[in-house]
Amino acid sequence: MSEANAVKALAALAQASRLRVFRTIVGAGPEGMQPGQISQALGIPANTLSFHLKELHQVELISVEREGRFLRYRANMQAMQSLVGFLTDHCCQGQPCEGMPITHRTSPLPHTFSTSGATIMSQRHVLFLCTGNSSRSIMAEAILNHLAPNRFVAFSAGSQAAGQVKPQALQCLERNHMSTAGLRSKSWNEFSGPDAPGMDFVITVCDQAAAEVCPVWPGQPLTAHWGVQEPAQAGQSAEQSVKAYWNAFMTLHRRIAILLSLPLEKLDRLTLQSELQRIGQS
């Protein structure tokens, strides 16, 4: 996010009632809210609320969609994360922030090596695993590739690949303005052969995959388990399904943001392994 856009976003939030409106919409998750619902929840008159919604929409902190005669407002999570990233950029001059929560920073922490005296940045490879590779690992792949395309290349796979990505996972990503192009359900055997790309990190996101015997991964990657509850449950209503996928998405997003905040170049292998495991407990 540019400084000019950050100033506009912060100015829009620098009013108590408008800030409450924004936080209420954020709390509604992917379902969003209609103006009448917001007005009733906060006790704000319709004409005043309309002004606040217009201000938030102009700085792209919220989106609006027409549903027949009604409007539905949703939080723009990408814009919110970009604003947080701008505010925490260069936090503590790249050093670990003692006593402060770790948040996503936009400053790159490059994976570097030298050749002929020149320093070259390369991307770290991360493989997310679950059993079916149809929801959680797919979302993790998309989130990391969206947040840090210059620093990481994320992949995903399954021990017993379902062969098809669940549409609810794709819809959740699209609601958060993340690309779903190229996402597919695939076996982890694609990443265990001699021609497979070497991995820096292999992270399981479901308990069943974590308990299985994994292939031998090229590159001796660090491994960690970030268990996330299966969002697809039998007997769910459509509303329950949307909320379950939203919760899984936000858990993965939060953990990946913590990963991005780590000073990777300054951590030895054992410390980094410990940090990866700690993220899974957050």
Short mmCIF file of C-alpha atoms in Angstrom, two decimals:
data_model
loop_
_atom_site.label_atom_id
_atom_site.label_comp_id
_atom_site.label_asym_id
_atom_site.label_seq_id
_atom_site.Cartn_x
_atom_site.Cartn_y
_atom_site.Cartn_z
CA MET A 1 0.00 0.00 0.00
CA SER A 2 1.29 3.45 -0.88
CA GLU A 3 1.68 6.18 1.71
CA ALA A 4 -1.06 8.24 0.06
CA ASN A 5 -3.56 5.37 0.20
CA ALA A 6 -2.61 4.59 3.80
CA VAL A 7 -3.27 8.20 4.78
CA LYS A 8 -6.71 8.07 3.13
CA ALA A 9 -7.60 4.78 4.82
CA LEU A 10 -6.48 5.98 8.25
CA ALA A 11 -8.37 9.25 7.78
CA ALA A 12 -11.52 7.31 6.95
CA LEU A 13 -11.16 5.30 10.17
CA ALA A 14 -10.36 8.34 12.31
CA GLN A 15 -13.98 8.82 13.35
CA ALA A 16 -15.49 6.81 16.18
CA SER A 17 -18.83 5.87 14.58
CA ARG A 18 -17.22 5.03 11.24
CA LEU A 19 -14.63 2.87 12.97
CA ARG A 20 -17.43 0.96 14.72
CA VAL A 21 -19.18 0.48 11.38
CA PHE A 22 -16.01 -0.94 9.83
CA ARG A 23 -15.32 -3.29 12.75
CA THR A 24 -18.91 -4.51 12.67
CA ILE A 25 -18.63 -5.35 8.97
CA VAL A 26 -15.29 -7.11 9.56
CA GLY A 27 -16.92 -9.16 12.31
CA ALA A 28 -19.64 -10.31 9.92
CA GLY A 29 -17.06 -12.22 7.89
CA PRO A 30 -17.69 -13.22 4.27
CA GLU A 31 -21.47 -12.98 4.69
CA GLY A 32 -21.23 -9.22 5.02
CA MET A 33 -24.14 -7.08 6.18
CA GLN A 34 -26.97 -5.04 4.75
CA PRO A 35 -27.27 -1.40 5.84
CA GLY A 36 -30.40 -2.13 7.86
CA GLN A 37 -28.55 -4.77 9.86
CA ILE A 38 -25.66 -2.40 10.57
CA SER A 39 -28.01 0.41 11.55
CA GLN A 40 -29.89 -1.85 13.95
CA ALA A 41 -26.71 -3.26 15.47
CA LEU A 42 -25.12 0.13 16.12
CA GLY A 43 -28.14 2.40 16.49
CA ILE A 44 -26.92 4.72 13.72
CA PRO A 45 -29.56 6.56 11.63
CA ALA A 46 -29.79 5.42 8.01
CA ASN A 47 -28.68 8.74 6.49
CA THR A 48 -25.64 8.95 8.78
CA LEU A 49 -24.75 5.32 8.10
CA SER A 50 -24.96 5.92 4.35
CA PHE A 51 -22.33 8.66 4.66
CA HIS A 52 -19.98 6.41 6.66
CA LEU A 53 -20.37 3.53 4.21
CA LYS A 54 -19.62 5.83 1.30
CA GLU A 55 -16.41 7.04 2.96
CA LEU A 56 -15.23 3.50 3.70
CA HIS A 57 -16.06 2.35 0.18
CA GLN A 58 -14.18 5.26 -1.41
CA VAL A 59 -10.94 4.18 0.28
CA GLU A 60 -11.66 0.52 -0.65
CA LEU A 61 -11.82 -0.77 2.92
CA ILE A 62 -15.20 -2.30 2.12
CA SER A 63 -16.88 -3.62 -1.01
CA VAL A 64 -20.55 -3.41 -1.94
CA GLU A 65 -22.73 -5.79 -3.93
CA ARG A 66 -26.32 -5.26 -5.04
CA GLU A 67 -28.78 -8.04 -4.20
CA GLY A 68 -32.05 -7.13 -5.86
CA ARG A 69 -33.32 -4.00 -4.09
CA PHE A 70 -30.73 -4.29 -1.32
CA LEU A 71 -27.01 -3.67 -0.89
CA ARG A 72 -24.59 -5.91 0.97
CA TYR A 73 -21.29 -4.62 2.35
CA ARG A 74 -18.22 -6.77 3.04
CA ALA A 75 -14.81 -5.98 4.48
CA ASN A 76 -11.97 -5.86 1.96
CA MET A 77 -9.56 -8.13 3.83
CA GLN A 78 -6.78 -7.57 1.31
CA ALA A 79 -6.90 -3.80 1.83
CA MET A 80 -6.99 -4.23 5.60
CA GLN A 81 -3.95 -6.52 5.56
CA SER A 82 -2.13 -4.11 3.24
CA LEU A 83 -2.76 -1.29 5.69
CA VAL A 84 -1.46 -3.37 8.60
CA GLY A 85 1.55 -4.32 6.49
CA PHE A 86 2.26 -0.66 5.72
CA LEU A 87 2.06 0.30 9.40
CA THR A 88 4.42 -2.49 10.48
CA ASP A 89 6.84 -2.14 7.59
CA HIS A 90 10.44 -1.89 8.87
CA CYS A 91 9.16 -2.61 12.38
CA CYS A 92 12.08 -2.74 14.84
CA GLN A 93 14.44 -2.36 11.87
CA GLY A 94 13.95 -5.99 10.89
CA GLN A 95 14.79 -7.31 14.38
CA PRO A 96 12.42 -9.57 16.35
CA CYS A 97 9.90 -7.41 18.17
CA GLU A 98 10.20 -8.22 21.86
CA GLY A 99 6.89 -7.96 23.67
CA MET A 100 4.98 -7.12 20.51
CA PRO A 101 2.58 -9.32 18.53
CA ILE A 102 4.06 -10.53 15.27
CA THR A 103 2.21 -9.16 12.27
CA HIS A 104 2.75 -9.27 8.54
CA ARG A 105 5.39 -6.89 7.26
CA THR A 106 5.89 -5.97 3.65
CA SER A 107 9.68 -5.67 3.84
CA PRO A 108 11.33 -8.64 2.12
CA LEU A 109 13.46 -11.03 4.12
CA PRO A 110 15.22 -12.57 1.13
CA HIS A 111 16.67 -16.03 0.73
CA THR A 112 20.10 -15.09 -0.60
CA PHE A 113 23.26 -16.69 -1.85
CA SER A 114 26.41 -15.30 -3.46
CA THR A 115 28.02 -16.05 -6.76
CA SER A 116 31.00 -14.19 -8.20
CA GLY A 117 30.69 -11.64 -5.44
CA ALA A 118 27.07 -10.77 -6.30
CA THR A 119 24.16 -11.39 -3.96
CA ILE A 120 21.18 -13.05 -5.60
CA MET A 121 17.74 -13.41 -4.06
CA SER A 122 15.90 -16.68 -4.54
CA GLN A 123 12.44 -17.77 -3.50
CA ARG A 124 11.78 -20.25 -0.74
CA HIS A 125 9.59 -23.23 -1.60
CA VAL A 126 6.78 -24.27 0.74
CA LEU A 127 4.64 -27.40 0.37
CA PHE A 128 1.31 -27.53 2.25
CA LEU A 129 -0.13 -31.00 2.80
CA CYS A 130 -3.47 -32.47 3.78
CA THR A 131 -5.18 -35.74 2.97
CA GLY A 132 -7.44 -34.78 0.07
CA ASN A 133 -5.73 -31.56 -1.10
CA SER A 134 -9.17 -30.13 -1.74
CA SER A 135 -9.64 -27.31 0.80
CA ARG A 136 -7.18 -26.33 3.53
CA SER A 137 -3.88 -26.97 1.76
CA ILE A 138 -5.28 -25.40 -1.40
CA MET A 139 -6.21 -22.22 0.49
CA ALA A 140 -2.79 -22.12 2.19
CA GLU A 141 -1.06 -22.36 -1.20
CA ALA A 142 -3.13 -19.49 -2.60
CA ILE A 143 -2.72 -17.28 0.47
CA LEU A 144 1.07 -17.52 0.59
CA ASN A 145 1.45 -17.00 -3.15
CA HIS A 146 -0.79 -13.95 -2.86
CA LEU A 147 0.92 -12.37 0.15
CA ALA A 148 4.56 -12.92 -0.82
CA PRO A 149 4.94 -13.77 -4.51
CA ASN A 150 8.50 -12.43 -4.65
CA ARG A 151 9.74 -14.28 -1.58
CA PHE A 152 7.97 -17.63 -1.66
CA VAL A 153 6.57 -20.18 -4.07
CA ALA A 154 3.84 -22.23 -2.43
CA PHE A 155 2.60 -25.65 -3.51
CA SER A 156 0.03 -28.04 -2.10
CA ALA A 157 -0.65 -31.76 -2.34
CA GLY A 158 -2.47 -34.62 -0.64
CA SER A 159 -1.65 -38.12 0.57
CA GLN A 160 -4.92 -39.32 -0.99
CA ALA A 161 -5.74 -36.52 -3.39
CA ALA A 162 -9.45 -36.07 -4.03
CA GLY A 163 -8.77 -34.97 -7.59
CA GLN A 164 -11.07 -31.97 -7.31
CA VAL A 165 -10.90 -28.74 -5.31
CA LYS A 166 -14.00 -28.03 -3.25
CA PRO A 167 -15.91 -25.07 -4.73
CA GLN A 168 -16.39 -23.58 -1.25
CA ALA A 169 -12.61 -23.19 -0.92
CA LEU A 170 -12.38 -21.44 -4.28
CA GLN A 171 -15.30 -19.16 -3.42
CA CYS A 172 -13.67 -18.23 -0.11
CA LEU A 173 -10.45 -17.26 -1.89
CA GLU A 174 -12.31 -15.27 -4.52
CA ARG A 175 -14.25 -13.36 -1.86
CA ASN A 176 -10.89 -12.26 -0.49
CA HIS A 177 -9.66 -11.18 -3.93
CA MET A 178 -7.13 -14.01 -4.28
CA SER A 179 -6.41 -15.79 -7.54
CA THR A 180 -7.62 -19.37 -7.95
CA ALA A 181 -5.97 -19.86 -11.34
CA GLY A 182 -4.08 -23.14 -11.62
CA LEU A 183 -5.24 -24.57 -8.30
CA ARG A 184 -5.80 -28.32 -8.53
CA SER A 185 -5.95 -31.36 -6.26
CA LYS A 186 -2.86 -33.54 -6.71
CA SER A 187 -0.90 -36.35 -5.07
CA TRP A 188 2.13 -35.64 -2.92
CA ASN A 189 4.03 -38.11 -5.12
CA GLU A 190 4.46 -35.25 -7.61
CA PHE A 191 6.87 -33.65 -5.13
CA SER A 192 8.87 -36.69 -4.05
CA GLY A 193 10.61 -37.68 -7.30
CA PRO A 194 14.14 -36.78 -8.39
CA ASP A 195 12.87 -34.07 -10.74
CA ALA A 196 10.61 -32.45 -8.14
CA PRO A 197 11.47 -28.95 -6.89
CA GLY A 198 13.38 -28.89 -3.62
CA MET A 199 11.38 -27.67 -0.63
CA ASP A 200 12.47 -25.39 2.19
CA PHE A 201 9.37 -26.07 4.31
CA VAL A 202 6.78 -28.86 4.33
CA ILE A 203 3.74 -28.05 6.46
CA THR A 204 0.80 -30.34 7.18
CA VAL A 205 -2.54 -28.64 7.81
CA CYS A 206 -4.66 -31.64 8.80
CA ASP A 207 -4.12 -34.15 11.59
CA GLN A 208 -4.56 -37.22 9.40
CA ALA A 209 -1.80 -36.20 6.97
CA ALA A 210 0.49 -35.36 9.90
CA ALA A 211 0.12 -38.92 11.21
CA GLU A 212 0.92 -40.58 7.87
CA VAL A 213 4.34 -41.70 6.69
CA CYS A 214 5.46 -39.03 4.25
CA PRO A 215 7.68 -39.56 1.21
CA VAL A 216 11.30 -38.47 1.31
CA TRP A 217 11.30 -34.85 0.22
CA PRO A 218 14.18 -33.51 -1.89
CA GLY A 219 16.20 -30.78 -0.21
CA GLN A 220 15.80 -31.88 3.45
CA PRO A 221 13.10 -29.32 4.24
CA LEU A 222 12.03 -28.22 7.70
CA THR A 223 8.66 -29.68 8.66
CA ALA A 224 5.83 -28.48 10.88
CA HIS A 225 2.21 -29.25 11.66
CA TRP A 226 -0.38 -26.45 11.51
CA GLY A 227 -3.58 -28.35 12.21
CA VAL A 228 -6.74 -26.65 10.94
CA GLN A 229 -10.23 -28.03 11.50
CA GLU A 230 -11.84 -29.58 8.43
CA PRO A 231 -14.32 -26.97 7.15
CA ALA A 232 -16.51 -29.43 5.23
CA GLN A 233 -18.76 -31.32 7.66
CA ALA A 234 -21.74 -33.56 6.93
CA GLY A 235 -25.11 -31.96 7.54
CA GLN A 236 -23.88 -28.37 7.35
CA SER A 237 -26.23 -25.65 6.21
CA ALA A 238 -24.98 -23.28 3.51
CA GLU A 239 -24.44 -20.57 6.14
CA GLN A 240 -22.50 -22.93 8.42
CA SER A 241 -20.32 -24.00 5.50
CA VAL A 242 -19.43 -20.41 4.60
CA LYS A 243 -18.48 -19.64 8.21
CA ALA A 244 -16.42 -22.83 8.53
CA TYR A 245 -14.40 -22.03 5.41
CA TRP A 246 -13.99 -18.43 6.57
CA ASN A 247 -12.60 -19.63 9.91
CA ALA A 248 -10.17 -22.01 8.19
CA PHE A 249 -9.08 -19.25 5.82
CA MET A 250 -8.46 -16.77 8.64
CA THR A 251 -6.50 -19.33 10.69
CA LEU A 252 -4.24 -20.08 7.73
CA HIS A 253 -3.92 -16.39 6.85
CA ARG A 254 -2.88 -15.50 10.40
CA ARG A 255 -0.26 -18.25 10.59
CA ILE A 256 1.18 -17.43 7.18
CA ALA A 257 1.40 -13.77 8.18
CA ILE A 258 3.45 -14.81 11.22
CA LEU A 259 5.73 -16.87 8.98
CA LEU A 260 6.27 -13.83 6.77
CA SER A 261 7.24 -11.73 9.78
CA LEU A 262 10.08 -14.03 10.86
CA PRO A 263 13.66 -12.82 10.19
CA LEU A 264 14.43 -16.02 8.30
CA GLU A 265 18.00 -15.10 7.37
CA LYS A 266 18.92 -14.51 11.01
CA LEU A 267 17.54 -17.76 12.44
CA ASP A 268 19.53 -20.97 12.63
CA ARG A 269 17.88 -24.21 11.54
CA LEU A 270 16.90 -25.38 15.03
CA THR A 271 15.43 -22.02 15.99
CA LEU A 272 13.50 -21.79 12.74
CA GLN A 273 12.14 -25.31 13.27
CA SER A 274 10.94 -24.28 16.72
CA GLU A 275 9.32 -21.12 15.34
CA LEU A 276 7.47 -23.10 12.67
CA GLN A 277 6.07 -25.46 15.28
CA ARG A 278 5.09 -22.54 17.50
CA ILE A 279 3.12 -20.97 14.66
CA GLY A 280 1.05 -24.15 14.44
CA GLN A 281 0.03 -23.70 18.06
CA SER A 282 -1.14 -20.11 17.57
#
